[in-house]
Amino acid sequence: MSLLVVGSVAFDSVETPIDKIDKALGGSATFCSVASSYFSDDVKMVGVVGEDFGDGNIQMLKNHKIDISGLDIVEGEKTFSYGCVYRDDMNIRDTLFTDLNVFEKFDPVIPGEMKSSPFLLLGNIMPALQLKVLDQMTDVKFSVCDTMNLWIDITRDDLLKVIKRVSLLVINDSEAKMLADEDNLIKAAKKVMEMGPEYLIVKKGEHGALLFGEGKIFSAPAYPLETVFDPTGAGDSFAGGFMGYLTKVDEINFEAMKKAVLYGSTLASFCVGEFSTKGIENKTKEEIEARFNEFVELSRV
Amino acid sequence: MSLLVVGSVAFDSVETPIDKIDKALGGSATFCSVASSYFSDDVKMVGVVGEDFGDGNIQMLKNHKIDISGLDIVEGEKTFSYGCVYRDDMNIRDTLFTDLNVFEKFDPVIPGEMKSSPFLLLGNIMPALQLKVLDQMTDVKFSVCDTMNLWIDITRDDLLKVIKRVSLLVINDSEAKMLADEDNLIKAAKKVMEMGPEYLIVKKGEHGALLFGEGKIFSAPAYPLETVFDPTGAGDSFAGGFMGYLTKVDEINFEAMKKAVLYGSTLASFCVGEFSTKGIENKTKEEIEARFNEFVELSRV
């Protein structure tokens, strides 16, 4: 099966309490695609970058067998750049700068054969763009949308339109409460599902994740990390690992999604161990299976 | 096997965002004993109350087959009374009053035959009193200590002495971080275990609980509650259910403790559904098994 990933591609300048890095590869489409590439050889990525993107980054994506024919490289423009500082507990980041550059005019055009992808992952970008992608798709079997508090805040109506049209929404716990205007997480989750999606994943960071659907709930543990080096991209890596696994097994049901949540958690746990995409590059299938089995073991009774 | 429970017995006046209650039965020994009574017919409770304690409360404990020959009823004195208000998110409570009354002079004297109890649960009371209990015990095989932020703050040295002598410490996540002076929960847990106990349980409220020991970690899910009616006694009920199950199976190893954590979580989830001990009174074994199985199912892959 093929998986289409649409989202941002960016250069991230990140400062954590431990270290800092300048202009490293980032963006939702990047993390999602690399994470999903461990499960499917048919991952297609649609996004936009400037002429400064660099051969090294192109090569890394190609090494992961990601089809980047839908990655628009615009001459004379610069790649979207984002800078932030994480506070001591790593749960809050303060934005230092957002240079949209080429991303400002991003108008996702899905190349012909990609429009019929059965699996679609809408990485975290402006909901209006996610809607444009949905409008172009012809045969989507299972679609996932990731989002963030900013869009709940400033483009709620568009976001609600997206949510109504996707199969699964992935969101973090504070965002779920914000979207539903409800303090209790379980009540909030039910209210969000009434907005449209058949399935919902609530990410809880260091407390794991919850999957809702088919009238059931699955509680996934968090990996017991002693050091979070850089949380940037963890949510995207989660979504990518989740969707990669589902694309691979080509099954759309709660049991398959439980495993997919643990594969997503696996990729997210690797992601936070290093800056940029370094934590999820060049992993072996054995490393991924071993970490997945650790996740299973963590909650096995 | 027999289980000795030592702790406070109190009247709680509680106000939550939903409702309020005046002078309802509470206290760590009370919740711990009632919760553990579902697993063992040999639960012995040591504590102190005033002459106002009331026949109804005595009868409820007897109905649960709890041996209350070690419950000292002091003539002319009043039972320890505590009043608090929970804030909207139920995670913080503000104390309204603390009338120690008869509890002020509580000096736990363990009756003869109870000194040889193989299982000991030290409910949340002043660490100096927990030490006095430990000094009287002759054949403890497995001991658990519960505590709270107040004791970490004001009687840290005594608490460290207790921790060094018990088999397992049960504590919540913010307390673990406070005790270890460490922001990362996994690092904090490791530091706390270096203080003495062979096993450690970190309660995370709506995020479940973590069990540490034998070089392993078990992550237990939280029950997906849409309404927390009153959190008072949830931690005590957890400890009681945990210890009751271990007493019943008489096994001291990580595998047994994993199930014990889920039975503790089961009793805690019942506790928060009603005021006082009402949520954990008169449960059937079928109700407990059904809820336990729901916990197992929540994280089953």
Coordinates of C-alpha atoms in Angstrom, one line a residue:
Chain A
M1 CA 0.0 0.0 0.0
S2 CA 1.1 3.6 -0.5
L3 CA 1.1 6.4 2.0
L4 CA 1.0 10.0 1.1
V5 CA 2.5 12.5 3.6
V6 CA 1.8 16.2 3.3
G7 CA 3.2 18.7 5.7
S8 CA 5.9 21.2 6.4
V9 CA 9.6 20.9 5.7
A10 CA 11.7 23.2 7.7
F11 CA 15.0 24.2 9.2
D12 CA 14.8 24.2 13.0
S13 CA 17.0 26.1 15.3
V14 CA 16.5 24.6 18.7
E15 CA 17.9 25.3 22.1
T16 CA 17.2 22.8 25.0
P17 CA 18.6 22.9 28.5
I18 CA 21.2 20.4 27.3
D19 CA 22.5 21.7 24.0
K20 CA 21.5 23.7 20.9
I21 CA 21.5 23.3 17.2
D22 CA 21.2 25.7 14.3
K23 CA 19.2 25.2 11.0
A24 CA 18.8 21.4 11.4
L25 CA 16.3 19.5 9.2
G26 CA 12.8 19.5 10.6
G27 CA 9.1 19.9 9.7
S28 CA 6.1 17.7 10.1
A29 CA 6.3 16.0 6.7
T30 CA 10.0 15.3 7.2
F31 CA 9.6 13.5 10.6
C32 CA 6.4 11.8 9.5
S33 CA 7.9 10.5 6.3
V34 CA 11.2 9.2 7.8
A35 CA 9.3 7.5 10.6
S36 CA 6.9 5.8 8.3
S37 CA 9.6 4.7 5.9
Y38 CA 10.6 1.8 8.3
F39 CA 7.3 0.1 7.5
S40 CA 6.5 0.9 3.9
D41 CA 8.7 1.3 0.8
D42 CA 5.9 3.3 -0.8
V43 CA 5.9 6.6 1.2
K44 CA 5.4 9.7 -0.9
M45 CA 6.1 13.1 0.5
V46 CA 4.6 16.4 -0.6
G47 CA 6.0 19.7 0.6
V48 CA 8.0 22.8 -0.4
V49 CA 11.6 23.9 0.3
G50 CA 13.9 26.7 -1.0
E51 CA 17.0 26.3 -3.0
D52 CA 19.0 26.3 0.2
F53 CA 17.6 22.9 1.2
G54 CA 20.8 21.0 0.4
D55 CA 21.8 17.8 -1.2
G56 CA 22.5 16.1 2.2
N57 CA 18.9 16.4 3.2
I58 CA 17.7 15.2 -0.2
Q59 CA 20.0 12.2 0.0
M60 CA 18.8 11.3 3.6
L61 CA 15.2 11.2 2.4
K62 CA 16.2 9.1 -0.6
N63 CA 18.2 6.8 1.6
H64 CA 14.9 6.1 3.4
K65 CA 13.3 5.3 0.0
I66 CA 10.9 8.2 0.3
D67 CA 9.4 9.4 -3.0
I68 CA 10.2 13.1 -3.0
S69 CA 8.9 13.8 -6.5
G70 CA 6.2 15.8 -4.8
L71 CA 8.7 17.9 -2.9
D72 CA 8.8 21.3 -4.6
I73 CA 12.2 23.0 -4.6
V74 CA 11.7 26.6 -5.4
E75 CA 14.6 28.5 -7.0
G76 CA 15.5 31.9 -5.4
E77 CA 13.5 31.1 -2.2
K78 CA 14.6 30.1 1.2
T79 CA 13.3 27.1 3.2
F80 CA 10.8 27.7 6.1
S81 CA 12.9 28.4 9.3
Y82 CA 11.8 28.1 12.8
G83 CA 13.6 28.8 16.1
C84 CA 12.6 28.0 19.6
V85 CA 13.9 27.5 23.2
Y86 CA 12.6 24.7 25.4
R87 CA 12.2 25.5 29.1
D88 CA 13.7 23.3 31.8
D89 CA 10.9 20.8 32.0
M90 CA 10.9 20.5 28.1
N91 CA 7.1 20.7 28.2
I92 CA 6.9 24.3 27.0
R93 CA 8.8 25.9 24.1
D94 CA 9.1 29.6 23.5
T95 CA 9.3 30.6 19.8
L96 CA 12.2 32.8 18.9
F97 CA 11.4 33.3 15.2
T98 CA 9.2 32.0 12.4
D99 CA 10.5 32.8 8.9
L100 CA 7.9 31.3 6.6
N101 CA 9.9 32.0 3.5
V102 CA 8.8 29.7 0.7
F103 CA 6.2 28.1 3.0
E104 CA 4.2 31.3 3.0
K105 CA 2.9 30.6 -0.5
F106 CA 2.7 26.8 -0.1
D107 CA -0.3 25.5 -2.1
P108 CA -0.1 21.7 -2.0
V109 CA -0.6 20.3 -5.4
I110 CA -0.8 16.5 -5.3
P111 CA 0.9 14.9 -8.3
G112 CA -1.4 12.8 -10.4
E113 CA -0.8 9.2 -9.3
M114 CA -0.5 10.3 -5.6
K115 CA -4.1 11.4 -5.5
S116 CA -5.2 7.8 -5.3
S117 CA -3.1 6.9 -2.3
P118 CA -5.2 4.8 0.1
F119 CA -3.4 6.1 3.2
L120 CA -3.0 9.8 3.8
L121 CA -1.2 11.5 6.6
L122 CA -1.9 15.2 7.0
G123 CA 1.1 16.4 9.0
N124 CA 0.7 19.5 11.2
I125 CA 0.1 22.5 8.9
M126 CA -2.6 25.1 8.6
P127 CA -6.0 23.4 8.3
A128 CA -6.9 25.3 5.1
L129 CA -4.0 23.5 3.4
Q130 CA -5.1 20.2 4.8
L131 CA -8.5 20.8 3.3
K132 CA -6.9 21.5 -0.1
V133 CA -5.2 18.2 0.1
L134 CA -8.4 16.3 1.1
D135 CA -10.2 18.0 -1.9
Q136 CA -7.6 16.5 -4.3
M137 CA -7.7 12.9 -3.0
T138 CA -9.7 10.3 -4.9
D139 CA -9.5 7.0 -3.1
V140 CA -8.5 7.6 0.5
K141 CA -9.2 4.5 2.7
F142 CA -7.7 5.9 5.9
S143 CA -6.7 9.4 6.7
V144 CA -5.0 10.9 9.7
C145 CA -4.7 14.5 10.7
D146 CA -2.2 16.0 13.1
T147 CA -2.7 19.5 14.4
M148 CA -1.6 21.9 17.2
N149 CA -3.0 24.4 19.7
L150 CA -2.2 27.4 17.3
W151 CA -4.8 26.1 14.8
I152 CA -7.4 25.4 17.4
D153 CA -6.9 29.0 18.5
I154 CA -6.8 30.9 15.3
T155 CA -8.4 28.7 12.6
R156 CA -10.9 26.6 14.6
D157 CA -13.6 26.6 11.8
D158 CA -11.2 25.2 9.2
L159 CA -9.8 22.7 11.7
L160 CA -13.4 21.5 12.4
K161 CA -13.9 21.0 8.7
V162 CA -10.8 18.8 8.5
I163 CA -11.6 16.8 11.6
K164 CA -15.0 16.0 10.1
R165 CA -13.4 14.5 7.0
V166 CA -10.5 12.4 8.4
S167 CA -10.6 8.9 9.8
L168 CA -8.4 9.6 12.8
L169 CA -7.3 12.8 14.6
V170 CA -4.0 12.8 16.6
I171 CA -3.8 15.5 19.2
N172 CA -2.2 16.0 22.6
D173 CA -4.0 16.0 25.9
S174 CA -4.1 19.8 26.5
E175 CA -5.2 20.3 22.9
A176 CA -8.0 17.8 23.3
K177 CA -9.2 19.6 26.4
M178 CA -8.9 23.0 24.6
L179 CA -10.7 21.8 21.5
A180 CA -13.6 20.3 23.5
D181 CA -13.6 23.0 26.2
E182 CA -13.7 20.2 28.8
D183 CA -11.3 19.6 31.7
N184 CA -11.9 15.8 32.0
L185 CA -9.8 14.1 29.3
I186 CA -12.2 11.2 28.7
K187 CA -15.1 13.5 28.4
A188 CA -13.0 15.7 26.1
A189 CA -12.1 12.8 23.9
K190 CA -15.7 11.8 23.5
K191 CA -16.7 15.3 22.6
V192 CA -13.9 15.5 20.0
M193 CA -15.0 12.2 18.4
E194 CA -18.5 13.7 18.1
M195 CA -16.9 16.3 15.9
G196 CA -16.3 13.6 13.2
P197 CA -13.3 11.3 13.4
E198 CA -14.0 7.6 13.8
Y199 CA -10.8 7.2 15.8
L200 CA -8.8 9.5 18.1
I201 CA -5.4 9.4 19.5
V202 CA -4.6 11.6 22.5
K203 CA -0.8 11.9 23.1
K204 CA 0.2 12.5 26.7
G205 CA 3.9 13.0 26.4
E206 CA 5.7 11.3 29.3
H207 CA 2.5 9.5 30.2
G208 CA 2.0 7.6 27.0
A209 CA -1.0 7.8 24.7
L210 CA -4.7 6.9 24.5
L211 CA -6.4 5.4 21.5
F212 CA -10.2 5.8 21.2
G213 CA -12.5 4.0 18.7
E214 CA -15.1 1.3 18.1
G215 CA -16.4 2.0 21.6
K216 CA -13.0 1.0 23.1
I217 CA -10.0 2.6 24.7
F218 CA -6.4 1.5 24.6
S219 CA -3.8 2.9 27.0
A220 CA -0.3 2.9 25.7
P221 CA 2.6 3.3 28.1
A222 CA 5.4 5.9 27.7
Y223 CA 9.0 4.7 27.3
P224 CA 10.8 5.3 30.6
L225 CA 13.3 7.8 29.3
E226 CA 15.8 9.3 31.7
T227 CA 16.9 12.0 29.3
V228 CA 14.8 13.8 26.7
F229 CA 17.4 15.4 24.5
D230 CA 15.1 17.3 22.1
P231 CA 11.3 16.8 21.9
T232 CA 11.0 18.5 18.5
G233 CA 9.4 16.1 16.0
A234 CA 8.3 13.5 18.6
G235 CA 4.6 14.0 17.7
D236 CA 5.3 13.8 14.0
S237 CA 7.5 10.7 14.4
F238 CA 4.6 9.1 16.4
A239 CA 2.1 9.9 13.6
G240 CA 4.6 8.6 11.0
G241 CA 5.3 5.3 12.8
F242 CA 1.6 4.8 13.5
M243 CA 0.6 5.4 9.9
G244 CA 3.6 3.5 8.5
Y245 CA 2.6 0.4 10.4
L246 CA -1.1 0.6 9.3
T247 CA 0.0 1.1 5.7
K248 CA 2.2 -2.0 5.9
V249 CA -0.4 -4.3 7.4
D250 CA -3.2 -2.7 5.4
E251 CA -5.7 -3.3 8.2
I252 CA -8.1 -0.7 9.6
N253 CA -9.4 -1.8 12.9
F254 CA -8.8 -1.2 16.6
E255 CA -6.5 -4.3 17.1
A256 CA -4.1 -3.2 14.4
M257 CA -4.2 0.4 15.6
K258 CA -3.1 -0.7 19.1
K259 CA 0.1 -2.1 17.7
A260 CA 0.4 1.0 15.4
V261 CA 0.3 3.2 18.5
L262 CA 3.2 1.3 20.0
Y263 CA 5.2 1.5 16.8
G264 CA 4.4 5.3 16.7
S265 CA 5.6 5.5 20.3
T266 CA 8.7 3.5 19.4
L267 CA 9.7 6.1 16.7
A268 CA 8.8 9.0 19.0
S269 CA 11.1 7.5 21.7
F270 CA 14.0 7.3 19.3
C271 CA 13.3 10.8 18.0
V272 CA 13.7 12.6 21.3
G273 CA 17.2 11.0 21.8
E274 CA 18.9 13.3 19.4
F275 CA 18.5 16.6 17.6
S276 CA 16.6 16.9 14.3
T277 CA 15.8 13.7 12.5
K278 CA 19.1 12.1 13.7
G279 CA 17.3 9.9 16.3
I280 CA 15.1 8.3 13.6
E281 CA 17.6 8.0 10.8
N282 CA 19.3 4.7 10.0
K283 CA 17.6 2.6 12.5
T284 CA 17.6 -1.1 11.8
K285 CA 14.4 -3.2 11.8
E286 CA 15.9 -5.1 14.7
E287 CA 16.2 -2.0 16.8
I288 CA 12.6 -1.0 16.0
E289 CA 11.3 -4.5 16.9
A290 CA 13.3 -4.6 20.1
R291 CA 11.9 -1.2 21.3
F292 CA 8.4 -2.2 20.2
N293 CA 8.7 -5.4 22.3
E294 CA 9.9 -3.3 25.3
F295 CA 6.7 -1.2 24.9
V296 CA 4.6 -4.4 24.9
E297 CA 6.5 -5.7 27.9
L298 CA 6.0 -2.5 29.9
S299 CA 2.3 -3.1 30.3
R300 CA 2.0 -6.8 30.0
V301 CA 0.3 -8.5 32.9
Chain B
M1 CA -1.6 -14.8 55.6
S2 CA -2.3 -11.9 57.8
L3 CA -2.0 -8.2 57.0
L4 CA -1.5 -5.5 59.6
V5 CA -2.6 -2.0 58.7
V6 CA -1.6 1.0 60.8
G7 CA -2.6 4.5 60.0
S8 CA -5.0 7.3 60.8
V9 CA -8.8 7.0 61.3
A10 CA -10.6 10.3 60.8
F11 CA -13.7 12.2 60.1
D12 CA -13.4 14.0 56.8
S13 CA -15.3 17.1 55.8
V14 CA -14.9 17.4 52.1
E15 CA -16.1 19.9 49.5
T16 CA -15.6 19.1 45.8
P17 CA -16.8 21.1 42.8
I18 CA -19.7 18.6 42.6
D19 CA -20.9 18.2 46.2
K20 CA -19.9 18.3 49.9
I21 CA -20.1 16.1 52.9
D22 CA -19.5 16.7 56.6
K23 CA -17.7 14.4 59.1
A24 CA -17.7 11.3 56.9
L25 CA -15.5 8.3 57.8
G26 CA -11.9 8.6 56.5
G27 CA -8.3 8.2 57.4
S28 CA -5.5 6.1 55.8
A29 CA -6.0 3.0 58.0
T30 CA -9.7 3.0 57.2
F31 CA -9.4 3.1 53.4
C32 CA -6.4 0.7 53.4
S33 CA -8.2 -1.8 55.6
V34 CA -11.5 -1.8 53.7
A35 CA -9.8 -2.1 50.3
S36 CA -7.6 -4.9 51.5
S37 CA -10.5 -6.8 53.1
Y38 CA -11.6 -8.0 49.6
F39 CA -8.6 -10.2 49.3
S40 CA -7.8 -11.4 52.9
D41 CA -10.1 -12.4 55.8
D42 CA -7.1 -11.7 58.1
V43 CA -6.8 -7.9 58.0
K44 CA -5.9 -6.3 61.3
M45 CA -6.2 -2.6 61.8
V46 CA -4.4 -0.5 64.4
G47 CA -5.4 3.1 65.1
V48 CA -7.1 5.5 67.5
V49 CA -10.5 7.1 67.6
G50 CA -12.6 9.1 70.1
E51 CA -15.8 8.1 71.8
D52 CA -17.7 9.9 69.0
F53 CA -16.6 7.3 66.4
G54 CA -20.0 5.7 66.3
D55 CA -21.4 2.2 66.1
G56 CA -22.2 2.5 62.4
N57 CA -18.5 2.9 61.5
I58 CA -17.5 0.1 63.8
Q59 CA -20.2 -2.1 62.2
M60 CA -19.0 -1.3 58.6
L61 CA -15.4 -2.4 59.5
K62 CA -16.7 -5.5 61.1
N63 CA -18.9 -6.3 58.1
H64 CA -15.7 -6.3 56.1
K65 CA -14.2 -8.8 58.6
I66 CA -11.5 -6.4 59.7
D67 CA -10.0 -7.2 63.1
I68 CA -10.4 -4.0 65.0
S69 CA -9.2 -5.2 68.4
G70 CA -6.2 -2.9 67.8
L71 CA -8.5 0.1 67.2
D72 CA -8.2 2.2 70.4
I73 CA -11.5 4.0 71.3
V74 CA -10.6 6.7 73.8
E75 CA -13.3 7.8 76.2
G76 CA -13.7 11.5 76.6
E77 CA -11.8 12.3 73.4
K78 CA -12.9 13.2 69.9
T79 CA -11.8 11.5 66.6
F80 CA -9.3 13.3 64.4
S81 CA -11.1 15.6 62.1
Y82 CA -10.0 17.0 58.8
G83 CA -11.6 19.5 56.4
C84 CA -10.6 20.4 52.9
V85 CA -11.9 21.9 49.6
Y86 CA -10.8 20.5 46.2
R87 CA -10.2 22.9 43.4
D88 CA -11.8 22.6 40.0
D89 CA -9.3 20.2 38.5
M90 CA -9.4 18.0 41.7
N91 CA -5.6 17.8 41.7
I92 CA -5.1 20.4 44.5
R93 CA -6.9 20.5 47.8
D94 CA -6.8 23.3 50.3
T95 CA -7.0 22.4 53.9
L96 CA -9.7 24.1 55.9
F97 CA -9.0 22.7 59.3
T98 CA -7.0 19.9 61.0
D99 CA -8.3 19.0 64.5
L100 CA -5.9 16.3 65.6
N101 CA -7.9 15.6 68.8
V102 CA -7.2 12.0 70.0
F103 CA -4.7 11.5 67.2
E104 CA -2.4 14.1 68.7
K105 CA -1.2 11.6 71.4
F106 CA -1.4 8.5 69.1
D107 CA 1.3 6.1 70.1
P108 CA 0.8 2.9 68.1
V109 CA 1.0 -0.1 70.3
I110 CA 0.8 -3.3 68.3
P111 CA -1.1 -6.0 70.2
G112 CA 0.9 -9.2 71.0
E113 CA -0.1 -11.6 68.2
M114 CA -0.2 -8.8 65.6
K115 CA 3.5 -8.2 66.0
S116 CA 4.3 -11.3 63.9
S117 CA 2.1 -10.3 60.9
P118 CA 4.1 -11.2 57.8
F119 CA 2.5 -8.4 55.8
L120 CA 2.6 -4.8 57.0
L121 CA 1.0 -1.7 55.5
L122 CA 2.1 1.6 57.0
G123 CA -0.7 4.0 56.0
N124 CA 0.1 7.6 55.6
I125 CA 0.9 9.0 59.0
M126 CA 3.9 10.8 60.6
P127 CA 7.1 8.9 59.8
A128 CA 8.1 8.8 63.5
L129 CA 5.0 6.7 64.2
Q130 CA 5.7 4.4 61.3
L131 CA 9.2 3.9 62.8
K132 CA 7.6 3.0 66.2
V133 CA 5.5 0.3 64.4
L134 CA 8.5 -1.1 62.6
D135 CA 10.3 -1.4 65.9
Q136 CA 7.6 -3.6 67.3
M137 CA 7.3 -6.0 64.4
T138 CA 9.0 -9.4 64.7
D139 CA 8.5 -11.3 61.5
V140 CA 7.7 -8.9 58.7
K141 CA 8.1 -10.6 55.3
F142 CA 6.9 -7.6 53.2
S143 CA 6.3 -4.1 54.3
V144 CA 4.8 -1.1 52.4
C145 CA 4.9 2.5 53.4
D146 CA 2.7 5.2 52.1
T147 CA 3.5 8.9 52.7
M148 CA 2.8 12.4 51.5
N149 CA 4.5 15.7 50.6
L150 CA 4.0 17.1 54.1
W151 CA 6.4 14.5 55.7
I152 CA 9.0 15.0 52.9
D153 CA 8.9 18.7 53.7
I154 CA 8.9 18.7 57.5
T155 CA 10.2 15.3 58.7
R156 CA 12.5 14.2 55.9
D157 CA 15.1 12.5 58.2
D158 CA 12.5 10.3 59.9
L159 CA 10.9 9.5 56.5
L160 CA 14.3 8.5 55.1
K161 CA 14.7 6.1 58.1
V162 CA 11.3 4.5 57.3
I163 CA 12.1 4.2 53.6
K164 CA 15.4 2.4 54.4
R165 CA 13.5 -0.2 56.3
V166 CA 10.4 -1.0 54.2
S167 CA 10.2 -3.4 51.2
L168 CA 8.2 -1.0 49.0
L169 CA 7.4 2.7 49.1
V170 CA 4.3 4.1 47.5
I171 CA 4.3 7.7 46.5
N172 CA 2.9 10.0 43.9
D173 CA 4.9 11.5 41.0
S174 CA 5.3 15.0 42.4
E175 CA 6.4 13.5 45.7
A176 CA 8.9 11.3 44.0
K177 CA 10.4 14.3 42.2
M178 CA 10.4 16.3 45.5
L179 CA 12.0 13.5 47.5
A180 CA 14.7 12.9 44.9
D181 CA 15.1 16.6 43.9
E182 CA 15.0 15.5 40.3
D183 CA 12.7 16.6 37.5
N184 CA 12.8 13.5 35.4
L185 CA 10.5 10.9 36.9
I186 CA 12.5 7.9 35.9
K187 CA 15.7 9.4 37.3
A188 CA 13.8 10.4 40.4
A189 CA 12.5 6.8 40.9
K190 CA 16.0 5.4 40.6
K191 CA 17.3 7.9 43.2
V192 CA 14.4 7.0 45.6
M193 CA 15.2 3.3 45.3
E194 CA 18.8 4.0 46.2
M195 CA 17.4 5.3 49.5
G196 CA 16.5 1.8 50.4
P197 CA 13.3 0.1 49.2
E198 CA 13.6 -2.9 47.0
Y199 CA 10.4 -1.9 45.2
L200 CA 8.7 1.4 44.4
I201 CA 5.3 2.5 43.2
V202 CA 4.8 5.9 41.7
K203 CA 1.2 6.9 41.4
K204 CA 0.3 9.3 38.6
G205 CA -3.4 9.9 39.2
E206 CA -5.2 10.2 35.9
H207 CA -2.1 8.7 34.2
G208 CA -2.0 5.4 36.1
A209 CA 1.0 4.1 38.1
L210 CA 4.5 2.8 37.6
L211 CA 6.0 -0.1 39.5
F212 CA 9.8 -0.4 39.8
G213 CA 11.8 -3.3 41.0
E214 CA 14.0 -6.3 40.1
G215 CA 15.5 -4.0 37.4
K216 CA 12.1 -3.8 35.7
I217 CA 9.4 -1.3 35.1
F218 CA 5.6 -1.9 34.8
S219 CA 3.3 0.8 33.6
A220 CA -0.3 0.4 34.7
P221 CA -3.0 2.4 32.9
A222 CA -5.5 4.6 34.6
Y223 CA -9.2 3.8 34.5
P224 CA -10.9 6.2 32.0
L225 CA -13.1 8.0 34.5
E226 CA -15.4 10.7 33.2
T227 CA -16.2 11.9 36.7
V228 CA -14.1 11.9 39.8
F229 CA -16.6 12.5 42.5
D230 CA -14.1 12.7 45.4
P231 CA -10.4 11.8 45.3
T232 CA -10.1 11.5 49.1
G233 CA -8.8 8.0 50.0
A234 CA -7.9 7.0 46.5
G235 CA -4.2 6.5 47.3
D236 CA -5.0 4.6 50.5
S237 CA -7.5 2.4 48.6
F238 CA -4.7 1.8 46.0
A239 CA -2.3 0.7 48.7
G240 CA -4.9 -1.4 50.4
G241 CA -5.9 -3.2 47.3
F242 CA -2.3 -3.7 46.3
M243 CA -1.3 -5.2 49.7
G244 CA -4.5 -7.2 50.1
Y245 CA -3.8 -9.0 46.8
L246 CA -0.2 -9.8 47.8
T247 CA -1.3 -11.0 51.2
K248 CA -3.8 -13.3 49.5
V249 CA -1.4 -14.8 47.0
D250 CA 1.5 -14.7 49.4
E251 CA 4.0 -14.1 46.6
I252 CA 6.7 -11.5 46.7
N253 CA 7.9 -10.9 43.2
F254 CA 7.5 -8.5 40.3
E255 CA 4.9 -10.6 38.4
A256 CA 2.6 -10.8 41.4
M257 CA 3.1 -7.1 42.1
K258 CA 2.0 -6.2 38.6
K259 CA -1.4 -7.8 39.2
A260 CA -1.4 -6.2 42.7
V261 CA -1.0 -2.8 41.1
L262 CA -4.0 -3.4 38.9
Y263 CA -6.1 -4.6 41.9
G264 CA -4.9 -1.5 43.8
S265 CA -6.0 0.6 40.8
T266 CA -9.3 -1.2 40.8
L267 CA -10.1 -0.2 44.4
A268 CA -8.9 3.4 43.8
S269 CA -11.2 3.7 40.8
F270 CA -14.1 2.6 42.9
C271 CA -13.1 4.9 45.7
V272 CA -13.3 8.1 43.7
G273 CA -16.8 7.4 42.6
E274 CA -18.4 8.3 45.9
F275 CA -17.7 10.2 49.1
S276 CA -15.9 8.7 52.0
T277 CA -15.5 4.9 52.0
K278 CA -18.9 4.4 50.2
G279 CA -17.2 3.7 46.9
I280 CA -15.3 0.7 48.3
E281 CA -18.0 -0.7 50.7
N282 CA -20.0 -3.7 49.8
K283 CA -18.4 -4.5 46.5
T284 CA -18.8 -8.0 45.2
K285 CA -15.9 -10.2 44.1
E286 CA -17.5 -10.2 40.7
E287 CA -17.4 -6.4 40.5
I288 CA -13.8 -6.4 41.5
E289 CA -12.8 -9.0 39.0
A290 CA -14.7 -7.3 36.2
R291 CA -13.0 -4.0 36.9
F292 CA -9.6 -5.7 37.2
N293 CA -10.2 -7.4 33.8
E294 CA -11.0 -4.0 32.3
F295 CA -7.6 -2.7 33.6
V296 CA -5.9 -5.7 31.9
E297 CA -7.8 -5.1 28.7
L298 CA -6.9 -1.4 28.6
S299 CA -3.3 -2.1 27.8
R300 CA -3.5 -5.5 26.2
V301 CA -1.8 -5.6 22.8

